[in-house]
XYZ file of C-alpha atoms in Angstrom:
393
model
C 0.000 0.000 0.000
C 1.464 3.352 -1.019
C 0.006 6.741 -0.167
C 1.428 10.250 0.092
C 1.114 12.270 3.248
C -0.968 15.127 1.827
C -3.223 17.668 3.505
C -6.418 16.056 2.253
C -5.381 12.466 3.019
C -7.956 10.414 4.885
C -6.559 9.757 8.386
C -8.109 6.287 8.314
C -5.549 5.235 5.709
C -2.849 5.183 8.357
C -5.049 3.259 10.766
C -5.551 0.511 8.203
C -1.797 0.070 7.721
C -0.074 -3.242 8.387
C -2.111 -5.559 6.199
C 0.912 -6.330 4.003
C 2.623 -9.680 4.380
C -0.325 -11.139 6.298
C -2.184 -14.068 4.770
C -5.969 -14.159 4.714
C -6.144 -16.085 7.977
C -4.101 -13.518 9.878
C -6.031 -10.663 8.265
C -9.252 -12.192 9.578
C -7.746 -12.470 13.066
C -6.635 -8.850 12.790
C -10.137 -7.692 11.841
C -11.706 -9.586 14.754
C -9.248 -7.998 17.175
C -9.872 -4.546 15.707
C -13.605 -5.049 16.040
C -13.226 -5.914 19.728
C -10.958 -2.920 20.298
C -13.454 -0.601 18.596
C -16.314 -2.047 20.660
C -14.445 -1.381 23.897
C -12.918 1.963 22.935
C -15.659 3.955 24.765
C -14.578 2.429 28.099
C -10.828 2.349 27.379
C -10.042 5.447 29.440
C -11.823 4.064 32.490
C -10.271 0.616 32.072
C -6.743 1.973 31.611
C -7.103 4.008 34.815
C -7.886 0.858 36.800
C -5.261 -1.014 38.823
C -7.680 -3.908 39.265
C -9.386 -6.278 36.864
C -11.902 -4.368 34.721
C -14.743 -6.853 34.406
C -16.423 -5.462 31.248
C -13.198 -6.066 29.348
C -12.768 -9.564 30.713
C -16.330 -10.416 29.646
C -15.908 -8.923 26.179
C -12.539 -10.604 25.620
C -14.017 -13.940 26.691
C -16.972 -13.524 24.331
C -14.664 -12.624 21.425
C -12.891 -15.992 21.507
C -9.530 -14.325 20.896
C -7.991 -15.940 23.979
C -8.186 -19.237 22.087
C -5.021 -18.085 20.288
C -2.899 -18.488 23.444
C -3.867 -22.125 24.126
C -3.463 -25.247 21.915
C -6.510 -26.750 20.226
C -6.406 -29.836 22.453
C -7.533 -27.644 25.364
C -10.032 -25.423 23.581
C -7.578 -23.270 21.678
C -7.462 -22.164 18.066
C -4.661 -24.253 16.553
C -2.447 -27.205 17.394
C 0.471 -24.987 18.383
C 0.633 -21.351 19.394
C 1.176 -18.855 16.603
C 3.309 -15.871 17.726
C 2.309 -13.947 14.588
C -1.395 -14.237 15.414
C -0.706 -13.182 19.007
C 1.378 -10.213 17.827
C -1.304 -9.069 15.376
C -3.983 -9.310 18.065
C -1.954 -7.337 20.586
C -1.273 -4.634 18.025
C -5.010 -4.203 17.468
C -5.958 -4.311 21.157
C -3.254 -1.882 22.299
C -4.453 0.633 19.727
C -7.480 1.070 21.984
C -6.542 -0.015 25.512
C -3.450 -1.051 27.460
C -5.677 -2.878 29.952
C -7.264 -4.950 27.192
C -3.876 -5.715 25.642
C -2.402 -6.782 28.975
C -5.396 -8.940 29.810
C -4.971 -10.836 26.556
C -1.167 -10.972 26.574
C -0.752 -12.224 30.125
C -3.302 -14.995 29.544
C -0.685 -16.225 27.095
C 2.624 -15.715 28.854
C 1.048 -16.594 32.202
C -0.054 -20.007 30.971
C 2.689 -20.833 28.459
C 4.966 -22.785 30.808
C 1.912 -24.819 31.826
C 1.124 -25.482 28.153
C 4.651 -26.701 27.436
C 5.723 -28.234 30.748
C 2.588 -29.226 32.644
C 1.109 -32.674 33.139
C -1.867 -33.642 31.025
C -4.114 -33.559 34.084
C -2.971 -30.058 35.008
C -3.449 -28.770 31.470
C -6.934 -30.243 31.256
C -7.811 -28.574 34.541
C -6.611 -25.053 33.759
C -6.138 -24.336 30.055
C -9.812 -24.482 29.005
C -10.471 -21.928 31.767
C -7.698 -19.716 30.356
C -9.504 -19.701 26.995
C -12.834 -18.758 28.593
C -11.146 -16.344 31.029
C -12.767 -18.187 33.926
C -9.168 -18.419 35.123
C -6.753 -15.479 35.000
C -3.146 -16.551 34.429
C 0.110 -15.115 35.767
C 3.825 -15.911 35.653
C 5.818 -15.102 38.797
C 9.470 -14.378 38.022
C 10.736 -11.106 39.514
C 11.483 -10.545 43.197
C 12.079 -7.522 45.448
C 15.847 -7.675 44.803
C 15.766 -9.417 41.415
C 14.634 -7.913 38.131
C 16.477 -8.554 34.876
C 18.972 -10.996 36.441
C 16.554 -13.877 36.923
C 19.364 -16.318 37.718
C 19.650 -14.514 41.050
C 16.143 -15.480 42.233
C 15.964 -16.483 45.897
C 12.594 -18.240 45.932
C 13.144 -21.948 46.597
C 11.320 -25.065 45.448
C 11.928 -28.218 47.459
C 10.586 -31.730 47.178
C 8.956 -32.794 50.461
C 6.738 -35.620 51.618
C 3.544 -33.802 50.640
C 4.753 -32.686 47.212
C 6.676 -29.493 46.398
C 7.262 -26.714 48.911
C 7.660 -23.118 47.747
C 9.264 -20.410 49.900
C 9.996 -16.843 48.926
C 8.612 -13.552 47.646
C 7.744 -12.275 44.211
C 7.160 -8.646 43.281
C 5.845 -6.576 40.379
C 3.777 -9.550 39.231
C 1.270 -8.702 36.521
C -2.180 -9.988 37.526
C -0.866 -10.460 41.064
C -3.896 -10.703 43.332
C -6.279 -11.155 40.397
C -4.835 -14.386 39.001
C -6.316 -17.838 39.516
C -2.887 -19.486 39.360
C 0.801 -18.549 39.200
C 3.574 -20.277 37.273
C 6.459 -19.715 39.687
C 10.209 -19.763 39.007
C 12.502 -20.780 41.874
C 15.762 -22.452 42.780
C 15.808 -26.193 43.299
C 19.181 -27.515 44.343
C 21.758 -26.221 41.871
C 19.179 -25.540 39.172
C 15.896 -23.744 38.525
C 12.429 -25.214 38.530
C 8.898 -24.033 37.930
C 5.666 -25.022 39.619
C 2.026 -24.053 39.277
C 0.603 -22.592 42.471
C -3.178 -22.019 42.639
C -4.154 -18.635 44.038
C -6.013 -20.270 46.927
C -3.032 -22.394 48.040
C -2.506 -22.338 51.805
C 0.416 -20.088 52.712
C 0.178 -17.866 49.620
C -0.512 -14.201 50.352
C -1.120 -11.638 47.607
C -0.999 -7.881 48.180
C -1.500 -4.941 45.865
C 1.705 -3.697 44.296
C 3.003 -0.177 43.718
C 0.983 2.309 41.706
C 2.572 2.931 38.306
C 2.451 5.963 36.026
C 0.363 3.759 33.737
C -2.081 1.859 36.023
C -1.628 -1.879 35.836
C -2.848 -4.991 37.656
C 0.230 -5.505 39.809
C 0.792 -7.524 42.958
C 3.305 -8.749 45.528
C 3.295 -12.449 46.429
C 4.595 -14.206 49.522
C 5.013 -17.980 49.602
C 5.144 -19.075 53.229
C 5.813 -22.829 53.092
C 3.294 -23.302 50.294
C 2.992 -26.992 49.430
C 1.503 -28.125 46.111
C 1.220 -31.666 44.682
C 4.245 -33.024 42.832
C 2.045 -33.100 39.722
C 2.131 -29.271 39.727
C 5.731 -29.296 38.562
C 6.298 -27.594 35.199
C 9.136 -28.984 33.121
C 12.152 -30.995 34.255
C 13.395 -30.598 37.860
C 16.269 -28.139 37.975
C 16.092 -27.575 34.195
C 13.178 -25.164 33.872
C 15.163 -22.008 33.142
C 15.043 -22.817 29.429
C 11.282 -23.308 29.736
C 10.977 -19.793 31.131
C 13.210 -18.442 28.333
C 11.012 -20.158 25.773
C 7.974 -18.365 27.188
C 9.793 -15.049 26.873
C 10.867 -15.920 23.338
C 7.291 -16.563 22.243
C 5.756 -13.522 23.914
C 8.534 -10.915 23.819
C 7.863 -10.302 20.134
C 4.188 -9.740 20.929
C 5.234 -6.725 23.031
C 6.521 -5.293 19.755
C 3.019 -5.697 18.384
C 1.613 -3.798 21.360
C 4.106 -0.983 20.865
C 3.255 -0.696 17.174
C -0.435 -0.473 18.025
C 0.207 2.297 20.551
C 2.472 4.202 18.154
C -0.148 3.952 15.403
C -2.810 5.330 17.743
C -0.578 8.269 18.697
C 0.211 9.007 15.057
C -3.477 8.948 14.138
C -4.332 11.331 16.994
C -1.616 13.777 15.955
C -2.559 13.582 12.268
C -6.226 14.252 13.020
C -5.250 17.260 15.137
C -2.865 18.598 12.489
C -5.532 18.376 9.802
C -8.179 20.162 11.864
C -6.145 22.742 13.773
C -5.434 26.056 12.032
C -2.488 28.257 12.967
C -0.894 31.154 11.070
C -3.780 31.023 8.621
C -3.347 27.392 7.556
C -3.878 23.841 8.870
C -0.931 22.609 10.929
C -0.340 19.842 8.399
C 0.749 22.513 5.890
C 3.541 23.692 8.187
C 6.750 21.974 7.079
C 8.110 20.890 10.477
C 4.741 19.382 11.489
C 4.323 17.443 8.247
C 7.906 16.184 8.417
C 7.463 15.072 12.019
C 4.370 13.085 11.084
C 6.033 11.620 8.009
C 9.026 10.488 10.070
C 6.707 8.918 12.617
C 4.812 7.086 9.879
C 8.099 5.772 8.480
C 9.210 4.515 11.877
C 5.861 2.876 12.665
C 5.853 0.939 9.393
C 9.480 -0.095 9.901
C 8.738 -1.356 13.412
C 5.638 -3.180 12.176
C 7.633 -4.951 9.468
C 10.246 -6.072 11.993
C 7.596 -7.228 14.455
C 5.794 -9.329 11.853
C 9.032 -10.841 10.578
C 10.255 -11.759 14.061
C 6.864 -13.206 14.960
C 6.835 -15.325 11.807
C 10.299 -16.660 12.652
C 9.204 -17.462 16.202
C 6.454 -19.716 14.848
C 8.990 -22.425 14.001
C 11.753 -21.964 16.588
C 11.136 -19.371 19.353
C 14.403 -19.891 21.215
C 16.436 -20.117 18.022
C 15.113 -16.750 16.892
C 15.113 -15.003 20.272
C 17.583 -12.438 18.917
C 15.031 -11.288 16.351
C 12.284 -11.114 18.974
C 14.572 -8.931 21.097
C 15.390 -6.698 18.122
C 11.706 -6.319 17.306
C 10.886 -5.462 20.910
C 13.646 -2.838 21.061
C 12.711 -1.322 17.699
C 8.983 -1.090 18.377
C 9.088 0.106 21.975
C 11.696 2.769 21.278
C 9.679 3.824 18.227
C 6.519 4.104 20.321
C 8.314 6.407 22.745
C 9.542 8.692 19.966
C 6.268 8.735 18.059
C 4.062 9.535 21.034
C 6.476 12.265 22.119
C 6.311 13.840 18.658
C 2.524 13.528 18.738
C 2.366 15.514 21.981
C 4.634 18.147 20.417
C 2.438 18.421 17.315
C -0.673 18.793 19.468
C 0.917 21.453 21.663
C -1.078 22.358 24.744
C -3.822 19.926 23.707
C -1.310 17.110 24.093
C -0.798 18.043 27.744
C -4.421 17.719 28.860
C -4.776 15.187 31.653
C -7.294 12.500 30.754
C -6.942 12.959 26.995
C -6.191 9.979 24.783
C -2.748 11.267 23.847
C -1.846 11.762 27.535
C -2.940 8.188 28.242
C -0.867 6.917 25.309
C 2.145 8.924 26.513
C 2.009 7.262 29.944
C 1.320 3.797 28.541
C 4.279 4.027 26.168
C 6.926 4.384 28.863
C 6.687 0.978 30.591
C 7.002 -0.852 27.258
C 10.737 -0.086 27.154
C 11.266 -1.779 30.536
C 9.131 -4.869 31.024
C 9.882 -8.272 29.453
C 13.470 -7.145 28.943
C 14.570 -3.523 29.152
C 16.177 -1.985 26.070
C 19.601 -1.868 27.740
C 19.515 -5.498 28.910
C 18.412 -6.712 25.488
C 21.062 -4.643 23.710
C 23.729 -6.055 26.008
C 22.569 -9.589 25.204
C 22.508 -8.845 21.484
C 26.006 -7.374 21.671
C 27.342 -10.585 23.206
C 25.579 -12.647 20.549
C 27.006 -10.424 17.827
C 30.531 -11.042 19.068
C 29.961 -14.799 18.923
C 28.536 -14.600 15.419
C 31.474 -12.475 14.258
C 34.054 -15.036 15.380
């Protein structure tokens, strides 16, 4: 699709962008996700201001059937294996409208992925159909009060005891903490790392509300005080589950790129609409050279980030861990782009971009966390630099 950025251009043209390189199946998924986002757009501001679960969005997401894309068909999902490209396309569409809606969908996936790959058949049959219907809210518990990016430093312990597996420790900044029905928990076991599924109602598990963020988020702190779960709740191989956790990040990190592209597109559309309708110095803003160039640069960067996100997601369909570098690149590209684009959008809109409660203000706040969670830009660049040195040898 090729269009020129002219004064009389229909703003909707930019909104439609991104259909290239998608087959008919993915285009249909994209349209379904866009329809849901449009349906919920009137309540997006209220939902995004909530630090708890916004029930109207959970109900609408459940009714849409989109959560079937984060669970295999054997347990009520859409296809035999998860499709990172479908998940990325969905998150792009949902984030265009609401960060709360995007997070609700995305964490159903990453929160249940280690169960999907490493859980027993009995455990998967118990929980995964409920993930699809959103009867169960999923969460993955990795970070701790003193541990963020360096997950090998986790202090939570998992120990085999007579009654099953005992979990001791604390987790912090856990998305869906306090709202989740179960947690897939990473901890040390002997000299290695293991994962277990802990139901939210397990004896000894205490969940508290987490810190308030600049962009409200369902966030909680978890304390595991001698929590004992059945041995069948183990996820993956004892002491060897770190790779399982990395696989989950590999599948879903690229979907964060999709979210960032959706947010950047929304900011660009807001700024373009303003520039077309706002008159200064006797002409629409879009006719002022610096404004038009700023919007054109933003459009270029959004399309570039979208292309990278789709490519990385397509690669992750066959070998997530093998293509983790590309998922990291896509995440860096898209989240940094979102930050630049929304900042330019505020600048184009001037004082109107500073109004508290406006869509552009909400987008500005929602853009900032994207560069930190699921691998900060600096941590990912450091990892890529090390990989580059190995490749160069």
